[in-house]
């Protein structure tokens, strides 16, 4: 009897310790790296830093040397053609694809691109993420097709399975990053 009571008390204490430290435990599974660059460029390009962290987690899991099977590079997995277009619009001098392995450049370009997509799609996060993954041209086509959009402004269905999963994954990551790091990512003053 006494042994069962001790086990019960220890189990309750253990549960309380876990509950008190739940945020720290989650941070082990959802780390935040490159927060200085994320804050810097998300502020510069008026992008939610939690969204940037969520995209990086979904794209490369914070591996700056990542290369996708389709040939996207770096933390934010930017395709070479898209990178050249972004570099031209950002007026980056002497840009080459190898610079996508520079984490700061990659984050800057990714933030610029998300900002650009935000402007095009009026801040509709589903459209922005679908365009980031599946291409802005595809999203524009889908918005014109009644099978995918009833109003031409929102998607009721994303025809690319990979893009549909991506949008859901990034939004889940976003919610977790917001709960774990929220206001701490809004400015470097809060660090």
PDB file of C-alpha atoms in Angstrom:
ATOM      1  CA  UNK A   1       0.000   0.000   0.000  1.00  0.00           C
ATOM      2  CA  UNK A   2       2.690   2.452   1.026  1.00  0.00           C
ATOM      3  CA  UNK A   3       4.723   1.691  -2.109  1.00  0.00           C
ATOM      4  CA  UNK A   4       1.735   2.444  -4.385  1.00  0.00           C
ATOM      5  CA  UNK A   5       1.159   5.739  -2.593  1.00  0.00           C
ATOM      6  CA  UNK A   6       4.819   6.744  -3.053  1.00  0.00           C
ATOM      7  CA  UNK A   7       4.654   5.838  -6.775  1.00  0.00           C
ATOM      8  CA  UNK A   8       1.459   7.892  -7.118  1.00  0.00           C
ATOM      9  CA  UNK A   9       3.016  10.930  -5.401  1.00  0.00           C
ATOM     10  CA  UNK A  10       6.195  10.651  -7.480  1.00  0.00           C
ATOM     11  CA  UNK A  11       4.103  10.384 -10.664  1.00  0.00           C
ATOM     12  CA  UNK A  12       2.183  13.536  -9.751  1.00  0.00           C
ATOM     13  CA  UNK A  13       5.431  15.396  -8.983  1.00  0.00           C
ATOM     14  CA  UNK A  14       6.920  14.225 -12.290  1.00  0.00           C
ATOM     15  CA  UNK A  15       3.802  15.352 -14.175  1.00  0.00           C
ATOM     16  CA  UNK A  16       3.889  18.775 -12.503  1.00  0.00           C
ATOM     17  CA  UNK A  17       7.584  19.181 -13.393  1.00  0.00           C
ATOM     18  CA  UNK A  18       6.814  18.322 -17.026  1.00  0.00           C
ATOM     19  CA  UNK A  19       3.890  20.755 -17.147  1.00  0.00           C
ATOM     20  CA  UNK A  20       5.952  23.565 -15.626  1.00  0.00           C
ATOM     21  CA  UNK A  21       8.705  22.979 -18.188  1.00  0.00           C
ATOM     22  CA  UNK A  22       6.552  22.152 -21.222  1.00  0.00           C
ATOM     23  CA  UNK A  23       7.697  25.222 -23.172  1.00  0.00           C
ATOM     24  CA  UNK A  24      11.370  24.348 -22.640  1.00  0.00           C
ATOM     25  CA  UNK A  25      10.705  20.766 -23.663  1.00  0.00           C
ATOM     26  CA  UNK A  26       8.991  21.890 -26.870  1.00  0.00           C
ATOM     27  CA  UNK A  27      11.922  24.201 -27.646  1.00  0.00           C
ATOM     28  CA  UNK A  28      14.129  21.104 -27.857  1.00  0.00           C
ATOM     29  CA  UNK A  29      11.967  19.827 -30.715  1.00  0.00           C
ATOM     30  CA  UNK A  30      11.366  23.280 -32.242  1.00  0.00           C
ATOM     31  CA  UNK A  31      14.690  25.073 -31.908  1.00  0.00           C
ATOM     32  CA  UNK A  32      15.227  28.576 -33.176  1.00  0.00           C
ATOM     33  CA  UNK A  33      18.480  29.244 -34.957  1.00  0.00           C
ATOM     34  CA  UNK A  34      19.596  32.352 -36.855  1.00  0.00           C
ATOM     35  CA  UNK A  35      17.193  34.478 -34.815  1.00  0.00           C
ATOM     36  CA  UNK A  36      19.306  37.630 -35.262  1.00  0.00           C
ATOM     37  CA  UNK A  37      19.072  37.344 -39.053  1.00  0.00           C
ATOM     38  CA  UNK A  38      15.410  36.330 -38.934  1.00  0.00           C
ATOM     39  CA  UNK A  39      14.579  39.392 -36.833  1.00  0.00           C
ATOM     40  CA  UNK A  40      16.732  41.730 -38.938  1.00  0.00           C
ATOM     41  CA  UNK A  41      15.287  40.752 -42.314  1.00  0.00           C
ATOM     42  CA  UNK A  42      11.728  40.125 -41.191  1.00  0.00           C
ATOM     43  CA  UNK A  43      11.689  43.684 -39.837  1.00  0.00           C
ATOM     44  CA  UNK A  44      13.340  45.067 -42.976  1.00  0.00           C
ATOM     45  CA  UNK A  45      10.776  43.375 -45.241  1.00  0.00           C
ATOM     46  CA  UNK A  46       7.771  43.576 -42.907  1.00  0.00           C
ATOM     47  CA  UNK A  47       7.327  39.815 -42.567  1.00  0.00           C
ATOM     48  CA  UNK A  48       6.255  37.979 -39.419  1.00  0.00           C
ATOM     49  CA  UNK A  49       9.459  36.458 -37.967  1.00  0.00           C
ATOM     50  CA  UNK A  50       7.530  33.440 -36.667  1.00  0.00           C
ATOM     51  CA  UNK A  51       6.458  32.783 -40.251  1.00  0.00           C
ATOM     52  CA  UNK A  52      10.072  32.978 -41.424  1.00  0.00           C
ATOM     53  CA  UNK A  53      11.123  30.488 -38.732  1.00  0.00           C
ATOM     54  CA  UNK A  54       8.209  28.227 -39.697  1.00  0.00           C
ATOM     55  CA  UNK A  55       9.185  28.314 -43.376  1.00  0.00           C
ATOM     56  CA  UNK A  56      12.835  27.577 -42.564  1.00  0.00           C
ATOM     57  CA  UNK A  57      11.816  24.623 -40.398  1.00  0.00           C
ATOM     58  CA  UNK A  58       9.576  23.219 -43.134  1.00  0.00           C
ATOM     59  CA  UNK A  59      12.073  23.863 -45.915  1.00  0.00           C
ATOM     60  CA  UNK A  60      15.428  22.815 -44.442  1.00  0.00           C
ATOM     61  CA  UNK A  61      14.966  22.181 -40.722  1.00  0.00           C
ATOM     62  CA  UNK A  62      17.571  24.937 -40.207  1.00  0.00           C
ATOM     63  CA  UNK A  63      20.207  23.183 -42.342  1.00  0.00           C
ATOM     64  CA  UNK A  64      21.982  25.934 -44.266  1.00  0.00           C
ATOM     65  CA  UNK A  65      23.611  23.385 -46.588  1.00  0.00           C
ATOM     66  CA  UNK A  66      20.353  21.717 -47.608  1.00  0.00           C
ATOM     67  CA  UNK A  67      19.671  21.043 -51.275  1.00  0.00           C
ATOM     68  CA  UNK A  68      16.276  19.688 -52.296  1.00  0.00           C
ATOM     69  CA  UNK A  69      15.687  16.955 -54.852  1.00  0.00           C
ATOM     70  CA  UNK A  70      14.410  19.731 -57.139  1.00  0.00           C
ATOM     71  CA  UNK A  71      17.544  21.846 -56.734  1.00  0.00           C
ATOM     72  CA  UNK A  72      16.480  24.453 -54.160  1.00  0.00           C
ATOM     73  CA  UNK A  73      19.276  25.732 -51.900  1.00  0.00           C
ATOM     74  CA  UNK A  74      19.893  26.765 -48.331  1.00  0.00           C
ATOM     75  CA  UNK A  75      17.804  27.494 -45.287  1.00  0.00           C
ATOM     76  CA  UNK A  76      14.762  28.781 -47.156  1.00  0.00           C
ATOM     77  CA  UNK A  77      15.206  26.423 -50.128  1.00  0.00           C
ATOM     78  CA  UNK A  78      15.256  28.985 -52.906  1.00  0.00           C
ATOM     79  CA  UNK A  79      15.374  27.766 -56.507  1.00  0.00           C
ATOM     80  CA  UNK A  80      18.240  29.159 -58.647  1.00  0.00           C
ATOM     81  CA  UNK A  81      15.963  30.915 -61.168  1.00  0.00           C
ATOM     82  CA  UNK A  82      13.908  32.461 -58.376  1.00  0.00           C
ATOM     83  CA  UNK A  83      17.119  33.488 -56.602  1.00  0.00           C
ATOM     84  CA  UNK A  84      18.412  35.256 -59.729  1.00  0.00           C
ATOM     85  CA  UNK A  85      15.091  37.104 -60.066  1.00  0.00           C
ATOM     86  CA  UNK A  86      15.100  38.059 -56.371  1.00  0.00           C
ATOM     87  CA  UNK A  87      18.757  39.185 -56.569  1.00  0.00           C
ATOM     88  CA  UNK A  88      17.960  41.423 -59.543  1.00  0.00           C
ATOM     89  CA  UNK A  89      14.997  42.976 -57.723  1.00  0.00           C
ATOM     90  CA  UNK A  90      17.001  43.391 -54.515  1.00  0.00           C
ATOM     91  CA  UNK A  91      19.855  44.893 -56.569  1.00  0.00           C
ATOM     92  CA  UNK A  92      22.365  42.403 -55.159  1.00  0.00           C
ATOM     93  CA  UNK A  93      25.701  42.794 -56.888  1.00  0.00           C
ATOM     94  CA  UNK A  94      27.655  39.819 -58.223  1.00  0.00           C
ATOM     95  CA  UNK A  95      25.069  37.273 -57.106  1.00  0.00           C
ATOM     96  CA  UNK A  96      25.612  33.606 -57.859  1.00  0.00           C
ATOM     97  CA  UNK A  97      23.762  30.517 -56.701  1.00  0.00           C
ATOM     98  CA  UNK A  98      26.529  29.527 -54.261  1.00  0.00           C
ATOM     99  CA  UNK A  99      25.600  32.583 -52.202  1.00  0.00           C
ATOM    100  CA  UNK A 100      22.362  30.773 -51.272  1.00  0.00           C
ATOM    101  CA  UNK A 101      24.530  28.791 -48.845  1.00  0.00           C
ATOM    102  CA  UNK A 102      25.258  32.021 -46.992  1.00  0.00           C
ATOM    103  CA  UNK A 103      22.578  31.884 -44.313  1.00  0.00           C
ATOM    104  CA  UNK A 104      22.236  35.645 -44.009  1.00  0.00           C
ATOM    105  CA  UNK A 105      21.809  36.123 -47.760  1.00  0.00           C
ATOM    106  CA  UNK A 106      19.374  33.216 -47.928  1.00  0.00           C
ATOM    107  CA  UNK A 107      17.234  34.613 -45.101  1.00  0.00           C
ATOM    108  CA  UNK A 108      17.329  38.112 -46.603  1.00  0.00           C
ATOM    109  CA  UNK A 109      16.222  36.782 -49.994  1.00  0.00           C
ATOM    110  CA  UNK A 110      13.564  34.541 -48.473  1.00  0.00           C
ATOM    111  CA  UNK A 111      12.130  37.423 -46.430  1.00  0.00           C
ATOM    112  CA  UNK A 112      12.144  39.689 -49.489  1.00  0.00           C
ATOM    113  CA  UNK A 113      10.335  36.994 -51.477  1.00  0.00           C
ATOM    114  CA  UNK A 114       7.698  36.405 -48.796  1.00  0.00           C
ATOM    115  CA  UNK A 115       7.152  40.172 -48.649  1.00  0.00           C
ATOM    116  CA  UNK A 116       6.766  40.249 -52.427  1.00  0.00           C
ATOM    117  CA  UNK A 117       4.243  37.388 -52.307  1.00  0.00           C
ATOM    118  CA  UNK A 118       2.408  39.110 -49.426  1.00  0.00           C
ATOM    119  CA  UNK A 119       1.975  42.171 -51.638  1.00  0.00           C
ATOM    120  CA  UNK A 120       0.771  40.122 -54.597  1.00  0.00           C
ATOM    121  CA  UNK A 121      -1.689  38.040 -52.578  1.00  0.00           C
ATOM    122  CA  UNK A 122      -2.865  40.774 -50.179  1.00  0.00           C
ATOM    123  CA  UNK A 123      -1.370  39.069 -47.132  1.00  0.00           C
ATOM    124  CA  UNK A 124      -3.412  35.870 -47.579  1.00  0.00           C
ATOM    125  CA  UNK A 125      -1.054  33.448 -45.863  1.00  0.00           C
ATOM    126  CA  UNK A 126      -2.468  30.358 -47.590  1.00  0.00           C
ATOM    127  CA  UNK A 127      -1.848  31.915 -51.002  1.00  0.00           C
ATOM    128  CA  UNK A 128       1.599  33.193 -50.004  1.00  0.00           C
ATOM    129  CA  UNK A 129       2.682  29.769 -48.778  1.00  0.00           C
ATOM    130  CA  UNK A 130       1.137  27.973 -51.756  1.00  0.00           C
ATOM    131  CA  UNK A 131       3.008  30.348 -54.082  1.00  0.00           C
ATOM    132  CA  UNK A 132       6.266  29.956 -52.137  1.00  0.00           C
ATOM    133  CA  UNK A 133       6.055  26.194 -52.602  1.00  0.00           C
ATOM    134  CA  UNK A 134       4.077  25.647 -55.796  1.00  0.00           C
ATOM    135  CA  UNK A 135       4.824  28.816 -57.733  1.00  0.00           C
ATOM    136  CA  UNK A 136       3.005  32.123 -57.983  1.00  0.00           C
ATOM    137  CA  UNK A 137       1.903  31.384 -61.550  1.00  0.00           C
ATOM    138  CA  UNK A 138       0.191  28.191 -60.442  1.00  0.00           C
ATOM    139  CA  UNK A 139      -1.598  30.000 -57.621  1.00  0.00           C
ATOM    140  CA  UNK A 140      -2.805  32.668 -60.080  1.00  0.00           C
ATOM    141  CA  UNK A 141      -4.167  29.896 -62.354  1.00  0.00           C
ATOM    142  CA  UNK A 142      -5.865  28.155 -59.443  1.00  0.00           C
ATOM    143  CA  UNK A 143      -7.551  31.376 -58.354  1.00  0.00           C
ATOM    144  CA  UNK A 144      -9.104  31.670 -61.837  1.00  0.00           C
ATOM    145  CA  UNK A 145     -10.380  28.089 -61.792  1.00  0.00           C
ATOM    146  CA  UNK A 146     -13.772  27.530 -60.066  1.00  0.00           C
ATOM    147  CA  UNK A 147     -12.667  24.008 -59.112  1.00  0.00           C
ATOM    148  CA  UNK A 148     -10.067  25.565 -56.799  1.00  0.00           C
ATOM    149  CA  UNK A 149     -11.458  29.015 -55.968  1.00  0.00           C
ATOM    150  CA  UNK A 150     -15.052  30.148 -55.671  1.00  0.00           C
ATOM    151  CA  UNK A 151     -14.246  33.858 -55.404  1.00  0.00           C
ATOM    152  CA  UNK A 152     -10.916  34.315 -57.186  1.00  0.00           C
ATOM    153  CA  UNK A 153      -9.339  35.483 -53.908  1.00  0.00           C
ATOM    154  CA  UNK A 154      -9.045  32.347 -51.783  1.00  0.00           C
ATOM    155  CA  UNK A 155      -8.365  28.696 -52.485  1.00  0.00           C
ATOM    156  CA  UNK A 156     -10.879  26.068 -51.468  1.00  0.00           C
ATOM    157  CA  UNK A 157      -8.633  23.344 -52.807  1.00  0.00           C
ATOM    158  CA  UNK A 158      -4.927  23.140 -53.639  1.00  0.00           C
ATOM    159  CA  UNK A 159      -4.494  20.688 -56.514  1.00  0.00           C
ATOM    160  CA  UNK A 160      -0.830  19.905 -55.774  1.00  0.00           C
ATOM    161  CA  UNK A 161      -0.756  17.435 -52.877  1.00  0.00           C
ATOM    162  CA  UNK A 162       2.785  18.443 -51.907  1.00  0.00           C
ATOM    163  CA  UNK A 163       1.813  22.127 -51.812  1.00  0.00           C
ATOM    164  CA  UNK A 164      -1.326  21.416 -49.802  1.00  0.00           C
ATOM    165  CA  UNK A 165       0.731  19.488 -47.211  1.00  0.00           C
ATOM    166  CA  UNK A 166       3.356  22.238 -47.213  1.00  0.00           C
ATOM    167  CA  UNK A 167       0.832  24.983 -46.434  1.00  0.00           C
ATOM    168  CA  UNK A 168      -0.575  22.947 -43.540  1.00  0.00           C
ATOM    169  CA  UNK A 169       2.907  22.086 -42.239  1.00  0.00           C
ATOM    170  CA  UNK A 170       4.120  25.694 -42.259  1.00  0.00           C
ATOM    171  CA  UNK A 171       0.942  26.913 -40.565  1.00  0.00           C
ATOM    172  CA  UNK A 172       1.355  24.267 -37.842  1.00  0.00           C
ATOM    173  CA  UNK A 173       5.028  25.260 -37.438  1.00  0.00           C
ATOM    174  CA  UNK A 174       3.965  28.911 -37.294  1.00  0.00           C
ATOM    175  CA  UNK A 175       1.518  28.280 -34.450  1.00  0.00           C
ATOM    176  CA  UNK A 176       4.167  26.412 -32.484  1.00  0.00           C
ATOM    177  CA  UNK A 177       6.878  29.032 -33.083  1.00  0.00           C
ATOM    178  CA  UNK A 178       4.467  31.800 -32.149  1.00  0.00           C
ATOM    179  CA  UNK A 179       3.549  30.077 -28.874  1.00  0.00           C
ATOM    180  CA  UNK A 180       7.169  29.243 -28.027  1.00  0.00           C
ATOM    181  CA  UNK A 181       8.961  32.410 -29.126  1.00  0.00           C
ATOM    182  CA  UNK A 182       6.194  34.897 -30.013  1.00  0.00           C
ATOM    183  CA  UNK A 183       7.107  38.361 -28.883  1.00  0.00           C
ATOM    184  CA  UNK A 184      10.763  37.423 -28.407  1.00  0.00           C
ATOM    185  CA  UNK A 185      11.085  37.318 -32.185  1.00  0.00           C
ATOM    186  CA  UNK A 186       9.464  40.700 -32.723  1.00  0.00           C
ATOM    187  CA  UNK A 187      12.570  42.687 -31.906  1.00  0.00           C
ATOM    188  CA  UNK A 188      16.133  42.144 -30.836  1.00  0.00           C
ATOM    189  CA  UNK A 189      15.513  44.432 -27.841  1.00  0.00           C
ATOM    190  CA  UNK A 190      13.507  41.683 -26.153  1.00  0.00           C
ATOM    191  CA  UNK A 191      16.368  39.188 -26.155  1.00  0.00           C
TER     192      UNK A 191
END
